Amino acid sequence: QQFSELTEVLFRFLTEPKEVERFLAQLSDFATMNKISLGPLKNIVKSILLVPNGALKRNLSSEQVKADFIALGLSEEKASYFAEQWKVNSPTLTRLAVGQTLMINQLIDMEWKFGVTAGSSELEKVGSIFLQLKLVIKKGSQLENVYVELTLPQFYSFLHEMERVKTSLESFS
Amino acid sequence: MAALREEEFVALQSLPEGERAPAAGDGVPGPAAGAAAAERPTLCSRQAPSKDACGSMLPGVLSPARPPRSARWPARLPLARRRPRGSEQLVSALHNLTRHVVYRGLTRAEDILSLFPENFHQNLKNLLTKIILENISAWRNEAQASQISLPRLVDMDWRVDIKTSSDSIIRMAVPTCLLQLKIQEDAALCGNNPVVSALTVELSKETLDTMLEGLGRIRDQLSAVANK
């Protein structure tokens, strides 16, 4: 019973690793409810957390996770419960881990506008279409804005190339 | 609005063109007399290069994008050797004329002919008009290509990679796209050496999907505008 609550808390933390304070608050609630002191509980939790993290790295199935826990000395029942939870949550956890993988100059956002050039200092009447893109790129830990202008034929070939990329990416998923 | 000042038309008239009867003081407008009138007889009496030399050399000199100061009259012409300052004025006058024609977008011979004053030498007028008409579309394109703008896209390359492992997951197969954009800074700022910078951007599948959605919307709007 206690174990299932604890497992729940653990998994909630794993699926939302940014909610550290909430995790700690829930842990201390758990401790007071069950009359365990917080210090040893934290140590236990730390060691428990090692198992899912290692499992995630190595893409272990739930049976393997269960076997690991049993080898570490956990009772059969608790290990199966944990393994069940693991099966349920592993897609989310895997996605999170992939998201943490290194990305170079990741494109965060793209804004665009297009319009017509009416005239210039060289030509009184122009009437040509231009397209402007603002790409927001994450360089290291900073965001950088890149502004690019494209002519209409360039835009169409850009669109064409991006569609080819999409087909290529889809064939690999 | 007068395309050129009177002096400039006078300077244009000094453009040698075949055999011409030197007519000192012939039809020179009063206020513009000054130095130009004094020059004309001298220039007219010189040996004149043929029409073809004029026609082949003018387009290069006249390109409106080039500022007048840097356009020098080719040295092989007697004009430059004898009178460097006069040639500068002539070049500047020609330059202003072509700039005006390109600005207005005049494409018919009559429009261009109407720019010249009444007393302008007939053959010279026709020759200039003919040369301008031949080159006007090239000049317009040049002007459009060099107008101010945000940095322009010059080239684009892409590559699809599959990430097989990382420090957070040892085995995975995640496809990702690397896009390299070659961007050229504004031509006007860089003069003759445009700076081309290459930017490599990485896109995940989701980002690519969102981007394609946005690009698709742009295309729909463009076709809606085009069909109106």
Tab-separated table of C-alpha atoms in Angstrom:
chain	number	residue	atom	x	y	z
A	1	GLN	CA	0.000	0.000	0.000
A	2	GLN	CA	2.644	2.420	1.091
A	3	PHE	CA	4.796	1.151	-1.670
A	4	SER	CA	2.222	1.937	-4.306
A	5	GLU	CA	1.901	5.486	-3.057
A	6	LEU	CA	5.619	5.888	-3.061
A	7	THR	CA	5.861	4.470	-6.549
A	8	GLU	CA	3.221	6.870	-7.705
A	9	VAL	CA	5.169	9.790	-6.338
A	10	LEU	CA	8.340	8.542	-7.947
A	11	PHE	CA	6.827	8.143	-11.347
A	12	ARG	CA	5.170	11.506	-11.213
A	13	PHE	CA	8.580	12.978	-10.646
A	14	LEU	CA	10.183	10.966	-13.412
A	15	THR	CA	7.629	12.040	-15.975
A	16	GLU	CA	7.962	15.669	-14.993
A	17	PRO	CA	11.558	16.112	-13.962
A	18	LYS	CA	11.199	19.844	-13.606
A	19	GLU	CA	8.734	19.578	-10.750
A	20	VAL	CA	11.433	19.098	-8.159
A	21	GLU	CA	9.751	21.077	-5.395
A	22	ARG	CA	6.513	19.219	-5.823
A	23	PHE	CA	8.383	15.953	-5.622
A	24	LEU	CA	10.115	16.949	-2.416
A	25	ALA	CA	6.865	18.194	-0.915
A	26	GLN	CA	5.122	14.959	-1.740
A	27	LEU	CA	7.991	12.996	-0.265
A	28	SER	CA	7.796	14.860	3.022
A	29	ASP	CA	4.018	14.383	3.088
A	30	PHE	CA	4.546	10.684	2.590
A	31	ALA	CA	7.104	10.627	5.361
A	32	THR	CA	4.843	12.365	7.881
A	33	MET	CA	1.845	10.249	6.915
A	34	ASN	CA	3.725	7.029	7.452
A	35	LYS	CA	5.801	8.219	10.353
A	36	ILE	CA	9.115	7.665	8.623
A	37	SER	CA	11.805	10.224	8.980
A	38	LEU	CA	12.626	12.166	5.844
A	39	GLY	CA	16.390	11.583	5.760
A	40	PRO	CA	16.421	7.822	5.341
A	41	LEU	CA	13.460	8.086	3.016
A	42	LYS	CA	15.417	10.373	0.750
A	43	ASN	CA	18.291	7.945	0.636
A	44	ILE	CA	15.995	5.103	-0.222
A	45	VAL	CA	14.353	7.114	-2.934
A	46	LYS	CA	17.699	8.064	-4.396
A	47	SER	CA	18.736	4.473	-4.719
A	48	ILE	CA	15.368	3.494	-6.111
A	49	LEU	CA	15.621	6.210	-8.745
A	50	LEU	CA	18.882	4.796	-9.987
A	51	VAL	CA	17.091	1.760	-11.326
A	52	PRO	CA	14.687	3.519	-13.686
A	53	ASN	CA	17.380	5.877	-14.926
A	54	GLY	CA	19.691	3.029	-15.796
A	55	ALA	CA	16.783	1.125	-17.304
A	56	LEU	CA	15.911	4.073	-19.478
A	57	LYS	CA	19.419	4.392	-20.772
A	58	ARG	CA	19.483	0.800	-21.776
A	59	ASN	CA	15.893	0.567	-22.961
A	60	LEU	CA	15.093	-2.267	-20.605
A	61	SER	CA	11.732	-3.932	-20.866
A	62	SER	CA	9.490	-4.171	-17.828
A	63	GLU	CA	10.449	-7.797	-17.215
A	64	GLN	CA	14.068	-6.815	-17.044
A	65	VAL	CA	13.255	-4.006	-14.639
A	66	LYS	CA	11.343	-6.434	-12.457
A	67	ALA	CA	14.229	-8.892	-12.523
A	68	ASP	CA	16.627	-6.109	-11.548
A	69	PHE	CA	14.528	-5.120	-8.578
A	70	ILE	CA	14.213	-8.700	-7.390
A	71	ALA	CA	17.946	-9.132	-7.694
A	72	LEU	CA	18.335	-6.048	-5.541
A	73	GLY	CA	16.192	-7.605	-2.851
A	74	LEU	CA	12.728	-6.236	-3.410
A	75	SER	CA	9.774	-8.552	-2.853
A	76	GLU	CA	8.170	-10.155	-5.883
A	77	GLU	CA	4.894	-8.340	-5.455
A	78	LYS	CA	6.442	-4.925	-5.182
A	79	ALA	CA	8.743	-5.558	-8.092
A	80	SER	CA	5.835	-6.561	-10.332
A	81	TYR	CA	3.922	-3.486	-9.320
A	82	PHE	CA	6.860	-1.321	-10.195
A	83	ALA	CA	7.317	-3.106	-13.493
A	84	GLU	CA	3.671	-2.469	-14.347
A	85	GLN	CA	4.058	1.196	-13.675
A	86	TRP	CA	7.176	1.183	-15.753
A	87	LYS	CA	5.396	-0.302	-18.740
A	88	VAL	CA	2.744	2.353	-18.540
A	89	ASN	CA	5.122	5.242	-18.261
A	90	SER	CA	8.006	4.212	-20.442
A	91	PRO	CA	6.869	5.920	-23.662
A	92	THR	CA	6.744	9.241	-21.874
A	93	LEU	CA	10.049	8.633	-20.193
A	94	THR	CA	11.728	7.604	-23.430
A	95	ARG	CA	10.430	10.652	-25.201
A	96	LEU	CA	11.828	12.829	-22.447
A	97	ALA	CA	15.224	11.209	-22.714
A	98	VAL	CA	15.315	11.672	-26.473
A	99	GLY	CA	14.320	15.274	-26.002
A	100	GLN	CA	17.313	15.794	-23.809
A	101	THR	CA	19.643	14.595	-26.518
A	102	LEU	CA	22.049	17.088	-27.953
A	103	MET	CA	20.709	19.241	-30.788
A	104	ILE	CA	22.865	21.665	-32.714
A	105	ASN	CA	21.341	25.072	-33.417
A	106	GLN	CA	17.874	23.821	-32.858
A	107	LEU	CA	15.119	25.668	-34.684
A	108	ILE	CA	12.633	26.837	-32.088
A	109	ASP	CA	10.268	29.053	-33.979
A	110	MET	CA	9.647	30.555	-37.372
A	111	GLU	CA	7.747	33.738	-38.123
A	112	TRP	CA	7.008	34.983	-41.603
A	113	LYS	CA	5.550	37.803	-43.542
A	114	PHE	CA	5.284	38.491	-47.203
A	115	GLY	CA	4.448	41.573	-49.164
A	116	VAL	CA	4.912	43.505	-52.337
A	117	THR	CA	7.683	45.984	-53.069
A	118	ALA	CA	5.886	49.030	-54.397
A	119	GLY	CA	8.815	51.191	-55.389
A	120	SER	CA	12.408	52.026	-54.626
A	121	SER	CA	14.873	54.830	-55.092
A	122	GLU	CA	16.008	53.237	-58.332
A	123	LEU	CA	12.675	52.148	-59.754
A	124	GLU	CA	9.516	54.102	-59.357
A	125	LYS	CA	7.105	51.218	-59.805
A	126	VAL	CA	8.174	47.747	-58.892
A	127	GLY	CA	5.420	45.347	-57.812
A	128	SER	CA	7.550	42.329	-56.943
A	129	ILE	CA	6.716	39.900	-54.156
A	130	PHE	CA	9.104	39.203	-51.298
A	131	LEU	CA	8.919	36.799	-48.393
A	132	GLN	CA	10.677	37.404	-45.068
A	133	LEU	CA	11.340	34.711	-42.524
A	134	LYS	CA	12.477	35.126	-38.948
A	135	LEU	CA	14.021	31.946	-37.581
A	136	VAL	CA	14.485	31.660	-33.840
A	137	ILE	CA	17.436	29.405	-33.191
A	138	LYS	CA	18.787	28.092	-29.940
A	139	LYS	CA	22.545	28.507	-29.956
A	140	GLY	CA	23.926	26.950	-26.829
A	141	SER	CA	21.670	28.351	-24.160
A	142	GLN	CA	20.762	31.589	-25.948
A	143	LEU	CA	18.125	32.297	-28.530
A	144	GLU	CA	19.226	33.993	-31.711
A	145	ASN	CA	17.016	35.541	-34.375
A	146	VAL	CA	17.969	35.112	-38.003
A	147	TYR	CA	16.238	37.152	-40.675
A	148	VAL	CA	16.154	35.939	-44.256
A	149	GLU	CA	14.470	37.245	-47.346
A	150	LEU	CA	13.397	35.002	-50.183
A	151	THR	CA	12.072	35.674	-53.644
A	152	LEU	CA	9.030	33.818	-54.818
A	153	PRO	CA	10.836	31.137	-56.872
A	154	GLN	CA	13.194	30.588	-53.939
A	155	PHE	CA	10.220	30.096	-51.659
A	156	TYR	CA	8.704	27.478	-53.925
A	157	SER	CA	11.924	25.519	-54.190
A	158	PHE	CA	12.396	25.804	-50.408
A	159	LEU	CA	8.917	24.383	-49.879
A	160	HIS	CA	9.631	21.613	-52.354
A	161	GLU	CA	12.881	20.672	-50.604
A	162	MET	CA	11.222	20.665	-47.183
A	163	GLU	CA	8.541	18.329	-48.446
A	164	ARG	CA	11.237	15.996	-49.684
A	165	VAL	CA	12.850	16.108	-46.246
A	166	LYS	CA	9.542	15.240	-44.642
A	167	THR	CA	9.101	12.227	-46.914
A	168	SER	CA	12.595	11.132	-46.085
A	169	LEU	CA	12.080	11.506	-42.336
A	170	GLU	CA	8.806	9.659	-42.487
A	171	SER	CA	10.359	6.736	-44.258
A	172	PHE	CA	12.761	6.356	-41.362
A	173	SER	CA	10.291	6.462	-38.480
B	1	MET	CA	9.558	67.471	-64.541
B	2	ALA	CA	12.701	67.959	-66.507
B	3	ALA	CA	14.726	64.814	-66.608
B	4	LEU	CA	18.037	66.569	-66.773
B	5	ARG	CA	19.323	70.000	-66.343
B	6	GLU	CA	20.008	72.138	-69.406
B	7	GLU	CA	23.776	71.907	-68.955
B	8	GLU	CA	23.544	68.184	-68.993
B	9	PHE	CA	21.802	68.104	-72.326
B	10	VAL	CA	24.437	70.381	-73.655
B	11	ALA	CA	27.120	68.082	-72.340
B	12	LEU	CA	25.318	65.212	-74.048
B	13	GLN	CA	25.400	67.020	-77.300
B	14	SER	CA	29.137	66.994	-77.127
B	15	LEU	CA	29.044	63.227	-77.551
B	16	PRO	CA	30.876	62.672	-80.785
B	17	GLU	CA	28.890	60.870	-83.415
B	18	GLY	CA	30.071	60.522	-86.945
B	19	GLU	CA	30.455	63.633	-88.960
B	20	ARG	CA	28.737	66.614	-87.525
B	21	ALA	CA	28.765	70.150	-88.595
B	22	PRO	CA	30.226	72.051	-85.718
B	23	ALA	CA	27.697	74.703	-84.908
B	24	ALA	CA	29.062	76.960	-82.278
B	25	GLY	CA	26.286	78.689	-80.421
B	26	ASP	CA	23.652	76.783	-82.404
B	27	GLY	CA	20.580	76.462	-80.278
B	28	VAL	CA	22.461	76.469	-77.009
B	29	PRO	CA	20.022	77.613	-74.329
B	30	GLY	CA	20.986	80.929	-72.825
B	31	PRO	CA	21.266	80.203	-69.120
B	32	ALA	CA	23.239	77.060	-69.731
B	33	ALA	CA	25.815	78.710	-71.934
B	34	GLY	CA	28.703	79.047	-69.500
B	35	ALA	CA	31.505	76.584	-69.874
B	36	ALA	CA	29.506	74.128	-71.961
B	37	ALA	CA	29.152	76.450	-74.931
B	38	ALA	CA	32.813	77.215	-74.871
B	39	GLU	CA	33.622	73.539	-74.938
B	40	ARG	CA	31.343	72.581	-77.750
B	41	PRO	CA	33.254	74.006	-80.667
B	42	THR	CA	36.445	72.425	-79.392
B	43	LEU	CA	34.881	69.057	-78.980
B	44	CYS	CA	32.978	69.114	-82.223
B	45	SER	CA	36.022	69.859	-84.273
B	46	ARG	CA	37.863	66.816	-83.112
B	47	GLN	CA	38.021	63.530	-84.869
B	48	ALA	CA	34.945	61.567	-83.969
B	49	PRO	CA	34.806	57.829	-83.246
B	50	SER	CA	32.310	55.806	-85.137
B	51	LYS	CA	28.743	55.144	-84.100
B	52	ASP	CA	29.556	51.567	-83.285
B	53	ALA	CA	32.230	52.470	-80.799
B	54	CYS	CA	29.687	54.644	-79.077
B	55	GLY	CA	27.055	51.949	-79.057
B	56	SER	CA	29.292	49.253	-77.706
B	57	MET	CA	30.874	51.351	-75.038
B	58	LEU	CA	27.899	53.232	-73.749
B	59	PRO	CA	26.064	50.348	-72.077
B	60	GLY	CA	29.020	49.623	-69.876
B	61	VAL	CA	29.477	53.227	-68.896
B	62	LEU	CA	25.814	53.940	-68.534
B	63	SER	CA	24.817	51.226	-66.139
B	64	PRO	CA	22.764	53.305	-63.730
B	65	ALA	CA	23.765	51.319	-60.734
B	66	ARG	CA	27.310	52.495	-60.887
B	67	PRO	CA	27.803	55.878	-59.277
B	68	PRO	CA	28.978	58.544	-61.697
B	69	ARG	CA	32.270	59.119	-60.006
B	70	SER	CA	33.598	55.703	-60.700
B	71	ALA	CA	32.478	55.550	-64.307
B	72	ARG	CA	35.348	56.734	-66.377
B	73	TRP	CA	35.239	57.407	-70.025
B	74	PRO	CA	37.351	54.781	-71.785
B	75	ALA	CA	40.786	56.187	-72.381
B	76	ARG	CA	40.940	55.262	-76.013
B	77	LEU	CA	38.523	57.991	-76.860
B	78	PRO	CA	40.116	61.288	-77.779
B	79	LEU	CA	37.612	62.953	-75.479
B	80	ALA	CA	39.266	61.628	-72.347
B	81	ARG	CA	42.743	62.428	-73.424
B	82	ARG	CA	41.976	65.971	-74.288
B	83	ARG	CA	39.468	66.942	-71.656
B	84	PRO	CA	39.177	64.791	-68.549
B	85	ARG	CA	36.891	67.226	-66.780
B	86	GLY	CA	34.540	67.531	-69.671
B	87	SER	CA	34.286	63.797	-69.888
B	88	GLU	CA	33.281	63.573	-66.257
B	89	GLN	CA	30.430	65.924	-66.846
B	90	LEU	CA	29.403	63.992	-69.915
B	91	VAL	CA	29.459	60.714	-68.082
B	92	SER	CA	27.491	62.187	-65.252
B	93	ALA	CA	24.923	63.542	-67.687
B	94	LEU	CA	24.564	60.181	-69.401
B	95	HIS	CA	24.277	58.500	-66.057
B	96	ASN	CA	21.510	60.785	-64.910
B	97	LEU	CA	19.635	60.255	-68.130
B	98	THR	CA	19.677	56.504	-67.830
B	99	ARG	CA	18.784	56.643	-64.170
B	100	HIS	CA	15.790	58.748	-64.977
B	101	VAL	CA	14.639	56.407	-67.709
B	102	VAL	CA	15.030	53.353	-65.480
B	103	TYR	CA	13.289	55.052	-62.583
B	104	ARG	CA	10.315	56.010	-64.642
B	105	GLY	CA	10.226	52.666	-66.359
B	106	LEU	CA	9.932	54.228	-69.793
B	107	THR	CA	9.840	51.536	-72.396
B	108	ARG	CA	8.673	53.250	-75.524
B	109	ALA	CA	10.916	55.141	-77.856
B	110	GLU	CA	8.548	58.105	-77.976
B	111	ASP	CA	8.713	58.534	-74.202
B	112	ILE	CA	12.463	58.594	-74.212
B	113	LEU	CA	12.641	60.868	-77.244
B	114	SER	CA	10.358	63.321	-75.521
B	115	LEU	CA	12.899	63.742	-72.746
B	116	PHE	CA	15.339	65.511	-75.002
B	117	PRO	CA	14.904	69.210	-75.689
B	118	GLU	CA	13.752	70.416	-79.089
B	119	ASN	CA	17.084	71.565	-80.384
B	120	PHE	CA	18.931	68.354	-79.605
B	121	HIS	CA	20.779	66.839	-82.501
B	122	GLN	CA	18.448	64.385	-84.205
B	123	ASN	CA	20.760	61.483	-84.952
B	124	LEU	CA	22.359	61.633	-81.561
B	125	LYS	CA	18.945	61.565	-79.961
B	126	ASN	CA	17.967	58.479	-81.945
B	127	LEU	CA	21.230	56.737	-81.232
B	128	LEU	CA	20.976	57.315	-77.525
B	129	THR	CA	17.364	56.217	-77.468
B	130	LYS	CA	18.174	53.059	-79.359
B	131	ILE	CA	21.008	52.152	-76.991
B	132	ILE	CA	18.930	52.883	-73.930
B	133	LEU	CA	16.030	50.784	-75.186
B	134	GLU	CA	18.306	47.854	-75.829
B	135	ASN	CA	19.657	47.876	-72.341
B	136	ILE	CA	16.754	49.002	-70.262
B	137	SER	CA	15.508	45.612	-69.158
B	138	ALA	CA	18.974	44.530	-68.112
B	139	TRP	CA	19.343	47.738	-66.099
B	140	ARG	CA	15.982	47.284	-64.454
B	141	ASN	CA	16.871	43.764	-63.395
B	142	GLU	CA	20.178	44.945	-62.054
B	143	ALA	CA	18.455	47.658	-60.047
B	144	GLN	CA	16.005	45.192	-58.613
B	145	ALA	CA	18.711	42.732	-57.729
B	146	SER	CA	20.736	45.294	-55.870
B	147	GLN	CA	17.988	47.062	-53.980
B	148	ILE	CA	18.127	47.119	-50.198
B	149	SER	CA	16.673	44.140	-48.459
B	150	LEU	CA	17.101	41.886	-45.491
B	151	PRO	CA	19.875	39.315	-45.848
B	152	ARG	CA	18.981	37.105	-48.752
B	153	LEU	CA	18.907	33.358	-49.071
B	154	VAL	CA	21.453	32.263	-51.617
B	155	ASP	CA	21.519	28.504	-51.265
B	156	MET	CA	20.034	25.749	-49.206
B	157	ASP	CA	21.181	22.187	-48.514
B	158	TRP	CA	19.742	19.524	-46.287
B	159	ARG	CA	20.672	16.202	-44.814
B	160	VAL	CA	18.709	13.602	-42.859
B	161	ASP	CA	20.574	11.848	-40.062
B	162	ILE	CA	19.528	9.072	-37.722
B	163	LYS	CA	20.654	9.454	-34.142
B	164	THR	CA	21.545	6.044	-32.829
B	165	SER	CA	22.738	6.793	-29.314
B	166	SER	CA	23.489	9.524	-26.853
B	167	ASP	CA	24.449	9.961	-23.242
B	168	SER	CA	20.829	9.876	-22.136
B	169	ILE	CA	19.803	6.826	-24.145
B	170	ILE	CA	22.203	4.212	-25.326
B	171	ARG	CA	20.172	2.802	-28.141
B	172	MET	CA	17.694	4.699	-30.236
B	173	ALA	CA	16.828	5.409	-33.854
B	174	VAL	CA	15.613	8.947	-34.116
B	175	PRO	CA	15.682	10.639	-37.514
B	176	THR	CA	16.562	14.295	-37.569
B	177	CYS	CA	17.126	16.853	-40.282
B	178	LEU	CA	20.058	19.224	-40.712
B	179	LEU	CA	19.418	22.257	-42.861
B	180	GLN	CA	22.182	24.522	-44.115
B	181	LEU	CA	21.157	27.973	-45.284
B	182	LYS	CA	23.604	30.215	-47.100
B	183	ILE	CA	22.674	33.770	-46.380
B	184	GLN	CA	24.118	36.796	-48.106
B	185	GLU	CA	24.195	40.128	-46.395
B	186	ASP	CA	22.682	43.171	-48.045
B	187	ALA	CA	24.514	43.856	-51.275
B	188	ALA	CA	24.583	47.593	-50.794
B	189	LEU	CA	26.422	47.330	-47.510
B	190	CYS	CA	29.147	45.058	-48.737
B	191	GLY	CA	29.992	46.680	-52.016
B	192	ASN	CA	31.761	44.214	-54.212
B	193	ASN	CA	32.485	41.584	-51.606
B	194	PRO	CA	29.205	40.275	-50.315
B	195	VAL	CA	29.554	38.290	-47.147
B	196	VAL	CA	27.913	34.906	-47.345
B	197	SER	CA	27.388	33.184	-44.050
B	198	ALA	CA	26.312	29.594	-43.664
B	199	LEU	CA	23.852	28.736	-40.937
B	200	THR	CA	23.235	25.135	-39.993
B	201	VAL	CA	19.969	24.422	-38.250
B	202	GLU	CA	18.728	21.179	-36.808
B	203	LEU	CA	15.073	20.251	-36.993
B	204	SER	CA	13.228	17.427	-35.339
B	205	LYS	CA	10.320	15.818	-37.085
B	206	GLU	CA	7.781	17.807	-35.101
B	207	THR	CA	9.491	21.090	-35.877
B	208	LEU	CA	9.589	20.177	-39.527
B	209	ASP	CA	5.893	19.368	-39.538
B	210	THR	CA	5.045	22.678	-37.935
B	211	MET	CA	7.281	24.508	-40.366
B	212	LEU	CA	5.681	22.801	-43.335
B	213	GLU	CA	2.289	23.739	-42.019
B	214	GLY	CA	3.378	27.363	-41.895
B	215	LEU	CA	4.893	27.211	-45.365
B	216	GLY	CA	1.732	25.616	-46.684
B	217	ARG	CA	-0.274	28.481	-45.299
B	218	ILE	CA	2.014	30.942	-47.010
B	219	ARG	CA	1.533	29.117	-50.288
B	220	ASP	CA	-2.243	29.164	-49.903
B	221	GLN	CA	-2.222	32.870	-49.198
B	222	LEU	CA	0.052	33.516	-52.155
B	223	SER	CA	-2.236	31.657	-54.507
B	224	ALA	CA	-5.236	33.463	-53.057
B	225	VAL	CA	-3.547	36.780	-53.761
B	226	ALA	CA	-2.484	35.673	-57.219
B	227	ASN	CA	-5.970	34.580	-58.147
B	228	LYS	CA	-7.663	37.759	-57.087
